[in-house]
PDB file of C-alpha atoms in Angstrom:
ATOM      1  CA  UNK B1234     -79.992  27.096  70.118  1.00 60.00           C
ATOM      2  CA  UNK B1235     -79.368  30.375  68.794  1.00 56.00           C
ATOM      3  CA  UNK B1236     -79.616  32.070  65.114  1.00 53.00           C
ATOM      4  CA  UNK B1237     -77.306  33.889  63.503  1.00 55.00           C
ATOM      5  CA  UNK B1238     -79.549  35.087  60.470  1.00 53.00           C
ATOM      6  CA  UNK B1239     -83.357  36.934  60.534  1.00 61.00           C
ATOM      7  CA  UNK B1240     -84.711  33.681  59.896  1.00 80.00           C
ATOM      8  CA  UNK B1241     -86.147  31.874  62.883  1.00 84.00           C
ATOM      9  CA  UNK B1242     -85.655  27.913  62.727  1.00 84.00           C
ATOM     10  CA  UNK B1243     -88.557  26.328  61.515  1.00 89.00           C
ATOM     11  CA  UNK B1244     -90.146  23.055  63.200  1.00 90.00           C
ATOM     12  CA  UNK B1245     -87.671  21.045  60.944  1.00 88.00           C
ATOM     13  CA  UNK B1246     -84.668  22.776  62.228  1.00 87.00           C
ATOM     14  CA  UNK B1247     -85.774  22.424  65.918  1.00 88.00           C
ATOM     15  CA  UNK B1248     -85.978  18.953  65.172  1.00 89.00           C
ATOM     16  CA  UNK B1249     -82.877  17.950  63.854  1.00 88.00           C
ATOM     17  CA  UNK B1250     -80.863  20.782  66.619  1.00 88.00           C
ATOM     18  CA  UNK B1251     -82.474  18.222  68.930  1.00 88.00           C
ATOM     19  CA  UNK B1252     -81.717  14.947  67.224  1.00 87.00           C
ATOM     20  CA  UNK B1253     -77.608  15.825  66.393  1.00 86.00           C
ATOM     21  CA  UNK B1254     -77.645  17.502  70.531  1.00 84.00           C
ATOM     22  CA  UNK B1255     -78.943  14.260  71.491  1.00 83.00           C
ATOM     23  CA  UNK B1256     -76.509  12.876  74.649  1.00 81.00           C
ATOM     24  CA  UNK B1257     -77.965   9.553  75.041  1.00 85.00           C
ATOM     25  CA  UNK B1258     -75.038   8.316  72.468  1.00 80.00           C
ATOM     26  CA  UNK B1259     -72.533  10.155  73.514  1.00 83.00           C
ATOM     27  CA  UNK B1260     -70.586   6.709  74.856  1.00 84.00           C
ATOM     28  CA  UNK B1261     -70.167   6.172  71.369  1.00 87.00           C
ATOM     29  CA  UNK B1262     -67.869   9.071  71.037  1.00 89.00           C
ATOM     30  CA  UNK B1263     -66.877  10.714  74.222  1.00 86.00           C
ATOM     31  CA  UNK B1264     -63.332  10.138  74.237  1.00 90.00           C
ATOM     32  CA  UNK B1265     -60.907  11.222  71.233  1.00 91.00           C
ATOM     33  CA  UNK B1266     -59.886   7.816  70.314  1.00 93.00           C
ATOM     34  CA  UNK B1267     -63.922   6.748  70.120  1.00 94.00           C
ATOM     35  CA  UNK B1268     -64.056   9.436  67.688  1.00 94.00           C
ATOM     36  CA  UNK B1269     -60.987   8.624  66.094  1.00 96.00           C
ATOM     37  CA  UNK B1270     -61.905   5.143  65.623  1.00 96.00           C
ATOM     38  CA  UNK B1271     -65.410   6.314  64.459  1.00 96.00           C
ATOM     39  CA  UNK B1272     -63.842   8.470  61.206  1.00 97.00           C
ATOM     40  CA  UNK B1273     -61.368   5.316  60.973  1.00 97.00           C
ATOM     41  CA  UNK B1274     -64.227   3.014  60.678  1.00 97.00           C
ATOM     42  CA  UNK B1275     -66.334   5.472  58.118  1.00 98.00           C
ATOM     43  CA  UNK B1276     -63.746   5.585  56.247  1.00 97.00           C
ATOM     44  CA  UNK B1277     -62.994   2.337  55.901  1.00 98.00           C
ATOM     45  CA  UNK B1278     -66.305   1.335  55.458  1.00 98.00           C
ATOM     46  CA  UNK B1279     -66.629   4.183  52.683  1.00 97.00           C
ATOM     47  CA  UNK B1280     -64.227   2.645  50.750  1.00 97.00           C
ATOM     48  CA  UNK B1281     -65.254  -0.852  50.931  1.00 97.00           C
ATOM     49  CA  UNK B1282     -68.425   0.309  49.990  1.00 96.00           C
ATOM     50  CA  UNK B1283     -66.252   1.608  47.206  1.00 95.00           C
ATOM     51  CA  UNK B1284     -64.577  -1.025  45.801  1.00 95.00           C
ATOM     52  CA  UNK B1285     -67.983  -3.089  45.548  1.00 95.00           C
ATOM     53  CA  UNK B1286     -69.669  -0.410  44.065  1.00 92.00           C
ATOM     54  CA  UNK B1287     -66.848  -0.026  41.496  1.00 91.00           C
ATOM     55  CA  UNK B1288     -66.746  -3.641  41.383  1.00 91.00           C
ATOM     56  CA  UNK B1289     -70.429  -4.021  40.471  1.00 90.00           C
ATOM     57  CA  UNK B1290     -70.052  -1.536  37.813  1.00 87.00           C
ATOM     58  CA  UNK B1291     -66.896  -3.306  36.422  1.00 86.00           C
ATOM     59  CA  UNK B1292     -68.058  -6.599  35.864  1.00 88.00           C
ATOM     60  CA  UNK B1293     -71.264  -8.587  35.348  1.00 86.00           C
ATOM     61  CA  UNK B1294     -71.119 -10.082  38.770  1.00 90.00           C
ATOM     62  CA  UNK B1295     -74.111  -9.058  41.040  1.00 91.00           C
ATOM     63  CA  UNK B1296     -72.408  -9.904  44.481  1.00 94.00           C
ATOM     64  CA  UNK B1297     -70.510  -6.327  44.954  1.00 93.00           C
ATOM     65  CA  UNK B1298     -74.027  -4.772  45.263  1.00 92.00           C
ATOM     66  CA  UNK B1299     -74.940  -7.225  47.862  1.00 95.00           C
ATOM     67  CA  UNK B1300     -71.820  -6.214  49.352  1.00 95.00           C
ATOM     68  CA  UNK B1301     -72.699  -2.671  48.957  1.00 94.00           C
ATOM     69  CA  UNK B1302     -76.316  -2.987  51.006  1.00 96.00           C
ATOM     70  CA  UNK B1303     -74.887  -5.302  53.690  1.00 97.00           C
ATOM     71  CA  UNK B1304     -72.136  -2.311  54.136  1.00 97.00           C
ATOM     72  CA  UNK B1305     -74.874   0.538  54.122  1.00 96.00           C
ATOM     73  CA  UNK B1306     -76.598   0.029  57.724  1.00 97.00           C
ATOM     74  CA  UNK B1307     -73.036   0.442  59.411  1.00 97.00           C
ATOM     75  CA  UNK B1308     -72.290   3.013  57.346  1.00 97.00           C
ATOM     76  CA  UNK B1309     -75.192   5.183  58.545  1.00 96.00           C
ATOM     77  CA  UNK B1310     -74.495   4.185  62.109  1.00 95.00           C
ATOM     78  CA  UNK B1311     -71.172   5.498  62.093  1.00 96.00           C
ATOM     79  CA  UNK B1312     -72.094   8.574  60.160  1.00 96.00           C
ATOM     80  CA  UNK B1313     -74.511   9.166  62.983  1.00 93.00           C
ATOM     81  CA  UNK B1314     -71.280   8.651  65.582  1.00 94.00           C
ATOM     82  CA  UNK B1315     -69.698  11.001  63.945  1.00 95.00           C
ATOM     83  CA  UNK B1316     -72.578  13.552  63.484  1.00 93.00           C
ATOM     84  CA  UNK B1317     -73.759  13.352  67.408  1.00 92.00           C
ATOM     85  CA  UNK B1318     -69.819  13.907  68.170  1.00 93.00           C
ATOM     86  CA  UNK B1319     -70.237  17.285  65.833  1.00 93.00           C
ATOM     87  CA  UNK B1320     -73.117  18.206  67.205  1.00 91.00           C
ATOM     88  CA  UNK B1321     -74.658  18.550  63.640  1.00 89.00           C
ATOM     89  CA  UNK B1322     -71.465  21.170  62.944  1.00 91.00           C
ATOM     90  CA  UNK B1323     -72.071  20.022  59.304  1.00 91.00           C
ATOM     91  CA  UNK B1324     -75.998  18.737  58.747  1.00 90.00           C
ATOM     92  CA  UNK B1325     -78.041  22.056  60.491  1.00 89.00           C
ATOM     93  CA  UNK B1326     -78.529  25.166  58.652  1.00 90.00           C
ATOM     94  CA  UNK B1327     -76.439  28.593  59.729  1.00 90.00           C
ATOM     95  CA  UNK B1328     -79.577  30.079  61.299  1.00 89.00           C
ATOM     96  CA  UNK B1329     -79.392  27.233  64.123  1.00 90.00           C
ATOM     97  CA  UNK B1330     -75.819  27.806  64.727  1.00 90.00           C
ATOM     98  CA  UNK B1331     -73.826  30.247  66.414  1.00 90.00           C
ATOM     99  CA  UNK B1332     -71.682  32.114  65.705  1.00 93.00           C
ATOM    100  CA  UNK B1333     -68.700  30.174  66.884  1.00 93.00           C
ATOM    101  CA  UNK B1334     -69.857  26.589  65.414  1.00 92.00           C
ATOM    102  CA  UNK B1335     -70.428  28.798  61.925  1.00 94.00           C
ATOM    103  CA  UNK B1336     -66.503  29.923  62.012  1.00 95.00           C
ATOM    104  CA  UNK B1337     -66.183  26.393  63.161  1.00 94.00           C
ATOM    105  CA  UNK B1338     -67.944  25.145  60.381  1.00 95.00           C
ATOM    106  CA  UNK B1339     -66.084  27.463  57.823  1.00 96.00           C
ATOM    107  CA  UNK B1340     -63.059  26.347  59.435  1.00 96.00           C
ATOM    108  CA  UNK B1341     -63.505  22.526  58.583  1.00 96.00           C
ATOM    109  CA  UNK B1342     -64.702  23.471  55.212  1.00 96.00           C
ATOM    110  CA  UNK B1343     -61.390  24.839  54.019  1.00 97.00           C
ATOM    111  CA  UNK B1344     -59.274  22.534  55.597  1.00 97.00           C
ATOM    112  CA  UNK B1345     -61.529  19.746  53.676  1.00 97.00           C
ATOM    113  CA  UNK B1346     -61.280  21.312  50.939  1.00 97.00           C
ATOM    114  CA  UNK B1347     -57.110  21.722  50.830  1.00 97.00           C
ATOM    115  CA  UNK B1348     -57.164  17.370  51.638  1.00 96.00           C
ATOM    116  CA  UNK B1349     -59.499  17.085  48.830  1.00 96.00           C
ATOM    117  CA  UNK B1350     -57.138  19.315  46.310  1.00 96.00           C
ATOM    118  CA  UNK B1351     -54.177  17.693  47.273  1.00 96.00           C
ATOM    119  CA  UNK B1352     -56.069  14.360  46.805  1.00 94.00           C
ATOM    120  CA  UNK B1353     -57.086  14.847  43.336  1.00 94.00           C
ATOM    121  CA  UNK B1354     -53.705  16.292  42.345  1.00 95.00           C
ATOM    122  CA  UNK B1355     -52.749  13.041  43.558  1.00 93.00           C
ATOM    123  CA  UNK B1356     -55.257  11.170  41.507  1.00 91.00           C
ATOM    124  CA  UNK B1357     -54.113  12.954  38.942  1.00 91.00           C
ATOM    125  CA  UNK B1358     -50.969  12.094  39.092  1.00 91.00           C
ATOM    126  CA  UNK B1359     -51.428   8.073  39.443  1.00 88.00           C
ATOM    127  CA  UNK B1360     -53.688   8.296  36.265  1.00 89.00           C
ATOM    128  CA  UNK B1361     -51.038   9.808  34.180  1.00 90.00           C
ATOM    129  CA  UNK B1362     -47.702   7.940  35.513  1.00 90.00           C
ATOM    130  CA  UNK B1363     -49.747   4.867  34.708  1.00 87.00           C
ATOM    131  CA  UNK B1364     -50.944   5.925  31.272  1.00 87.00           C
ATOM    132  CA  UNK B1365     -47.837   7.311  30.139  1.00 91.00           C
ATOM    133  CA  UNK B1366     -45.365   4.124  31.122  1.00 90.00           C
ATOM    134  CA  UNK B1367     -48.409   2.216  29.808  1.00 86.00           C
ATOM    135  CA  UNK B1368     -49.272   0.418  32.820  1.00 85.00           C
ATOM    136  CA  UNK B1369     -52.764   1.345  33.166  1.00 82.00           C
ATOM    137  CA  UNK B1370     -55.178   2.790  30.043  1.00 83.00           C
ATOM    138  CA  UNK B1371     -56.183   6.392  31.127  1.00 81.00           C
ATOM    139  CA  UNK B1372     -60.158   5.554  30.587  1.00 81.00           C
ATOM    140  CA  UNK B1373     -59.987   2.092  31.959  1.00 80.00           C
ATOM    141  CA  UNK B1374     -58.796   4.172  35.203  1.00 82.00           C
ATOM    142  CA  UNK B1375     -61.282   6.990  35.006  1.00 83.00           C
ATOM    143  CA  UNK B1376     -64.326   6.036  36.458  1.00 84.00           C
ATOM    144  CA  UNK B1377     -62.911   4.766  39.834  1.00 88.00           C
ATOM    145  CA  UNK B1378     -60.764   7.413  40.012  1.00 88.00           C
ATOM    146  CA  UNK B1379     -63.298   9.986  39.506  1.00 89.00           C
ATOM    147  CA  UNK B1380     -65.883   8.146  41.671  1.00 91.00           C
ATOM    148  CA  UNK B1381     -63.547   7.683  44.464  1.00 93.00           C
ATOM    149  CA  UNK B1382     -62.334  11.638  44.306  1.00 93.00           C
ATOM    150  CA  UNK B1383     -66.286  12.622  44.426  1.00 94.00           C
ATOM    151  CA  UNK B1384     -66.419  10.309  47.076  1.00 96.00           C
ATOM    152  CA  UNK B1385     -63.963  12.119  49.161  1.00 95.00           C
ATOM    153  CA  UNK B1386     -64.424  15.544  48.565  1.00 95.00           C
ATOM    154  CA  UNK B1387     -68.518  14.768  49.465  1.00 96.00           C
ATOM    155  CA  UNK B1388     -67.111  12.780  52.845  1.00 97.00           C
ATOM    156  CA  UNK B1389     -64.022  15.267  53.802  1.00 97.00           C
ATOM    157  CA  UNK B1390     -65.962  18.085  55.716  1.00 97.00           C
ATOM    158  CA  UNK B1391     -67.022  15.083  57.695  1.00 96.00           C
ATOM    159  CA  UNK B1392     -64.123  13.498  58.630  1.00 97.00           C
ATOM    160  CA  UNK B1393     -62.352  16.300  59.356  1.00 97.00           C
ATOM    161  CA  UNK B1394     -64.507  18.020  61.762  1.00 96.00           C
ATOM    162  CA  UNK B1395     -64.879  14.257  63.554  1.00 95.00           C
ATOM    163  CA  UNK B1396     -61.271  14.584  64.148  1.00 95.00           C
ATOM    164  CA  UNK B1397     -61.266  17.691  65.025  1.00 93.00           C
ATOM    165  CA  UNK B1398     -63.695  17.547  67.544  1.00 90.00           C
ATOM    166  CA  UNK B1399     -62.432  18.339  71.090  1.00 84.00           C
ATOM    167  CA  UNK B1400     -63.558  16.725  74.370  1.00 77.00           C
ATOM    168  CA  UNK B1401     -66.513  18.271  76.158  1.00 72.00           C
ATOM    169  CA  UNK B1402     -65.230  19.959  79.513  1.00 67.00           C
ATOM    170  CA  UNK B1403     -65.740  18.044  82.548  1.00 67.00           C
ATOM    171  CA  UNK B1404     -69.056  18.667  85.050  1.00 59.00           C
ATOM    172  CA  UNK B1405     -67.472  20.755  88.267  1.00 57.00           C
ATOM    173  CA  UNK B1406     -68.592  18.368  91.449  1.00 57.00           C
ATOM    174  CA  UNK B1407     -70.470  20.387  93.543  1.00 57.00           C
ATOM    175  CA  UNK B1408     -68.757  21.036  97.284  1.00 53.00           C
ATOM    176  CA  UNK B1409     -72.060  20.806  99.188  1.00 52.00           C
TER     177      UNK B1409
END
């Protein structure tokens, strides 16, 4: 663990370096395709989680919440996946990273941040091809549209530094 600012980690940030540098999960997402199916899996659980939340909110049914707690637990679990594979790239604070996993971090950031645009321009456009041929009321759309966009751009930096994550190098044997 290294710092990149005059702040020294505090107890907290010791802490969590050693929880996200924890190897005893690393089975979980060793190989690209464990991490791949990892951010597959978040994301598909993200927007399940979704579509009950938006369906509890839409209609006076109580089962989409139910839906929405049963879906939490794995939804931590394979935020955790995805955090160990990081290494915490995204959850510690700058003066526990280096200064490669800051660039890193910056790196992800922006990329994120270019899906998310191009997302909501998307949005965007759905919500007004469907108001103006009058297949969908503008308002009646906005609330999932918005929630699932704030979704997204919160989740992004995630997802795409878990799938940009590259393989730890192999341990040299040694010849003795």
């Amino acid at each position: 663990m290294t710092t990149t600012g005059t702040t020294a980690p505090t107890r907290h940030d010791r802490r969590m370096f050693a929880v996200m540098n924890d190897g005893r999960a690393s089975a979980l997402y060793a190989t690209a395709t464990r991490r791949r199916t990892a951010v597959a899996g978040h994301a598909v659980l993200t927007a399940a989680g979704l579509v009950a939340g938006i369906g509890a909110y839409a209609t006076d049914h109580r089962w989409p919440a139910f839906v929405l707690l049963a879906l939490l637990l794995p939804w931590c679990v394979a935020t955790g996946v995805i955090n160990g594979a990081t290494r915490g790239l995204l959850e510690l604070r700058t003066r526990v990273l280096d200064e490669r996993q800051v660039a890193e971090r910056d790196r992800v950031r922006a990329r994120a941040h270019r899906l998310t645009t191009l997302l909501l321009a998307s949005a965007f456009g759905v919500v007004a091809v469907g108001h103006w041929t009058g297949r969908a009321d503008a308002g009646t759309l906005l609330a999932p549209v918005l929630a699932t966009v704030f979704v997204a751009h919160c989740l992004m930096p995630l997802w795409v530094a878990g799938l940009g994550v590259r393989d730890e190098p192999e341990q040299e044997e040694e010849l003795f």
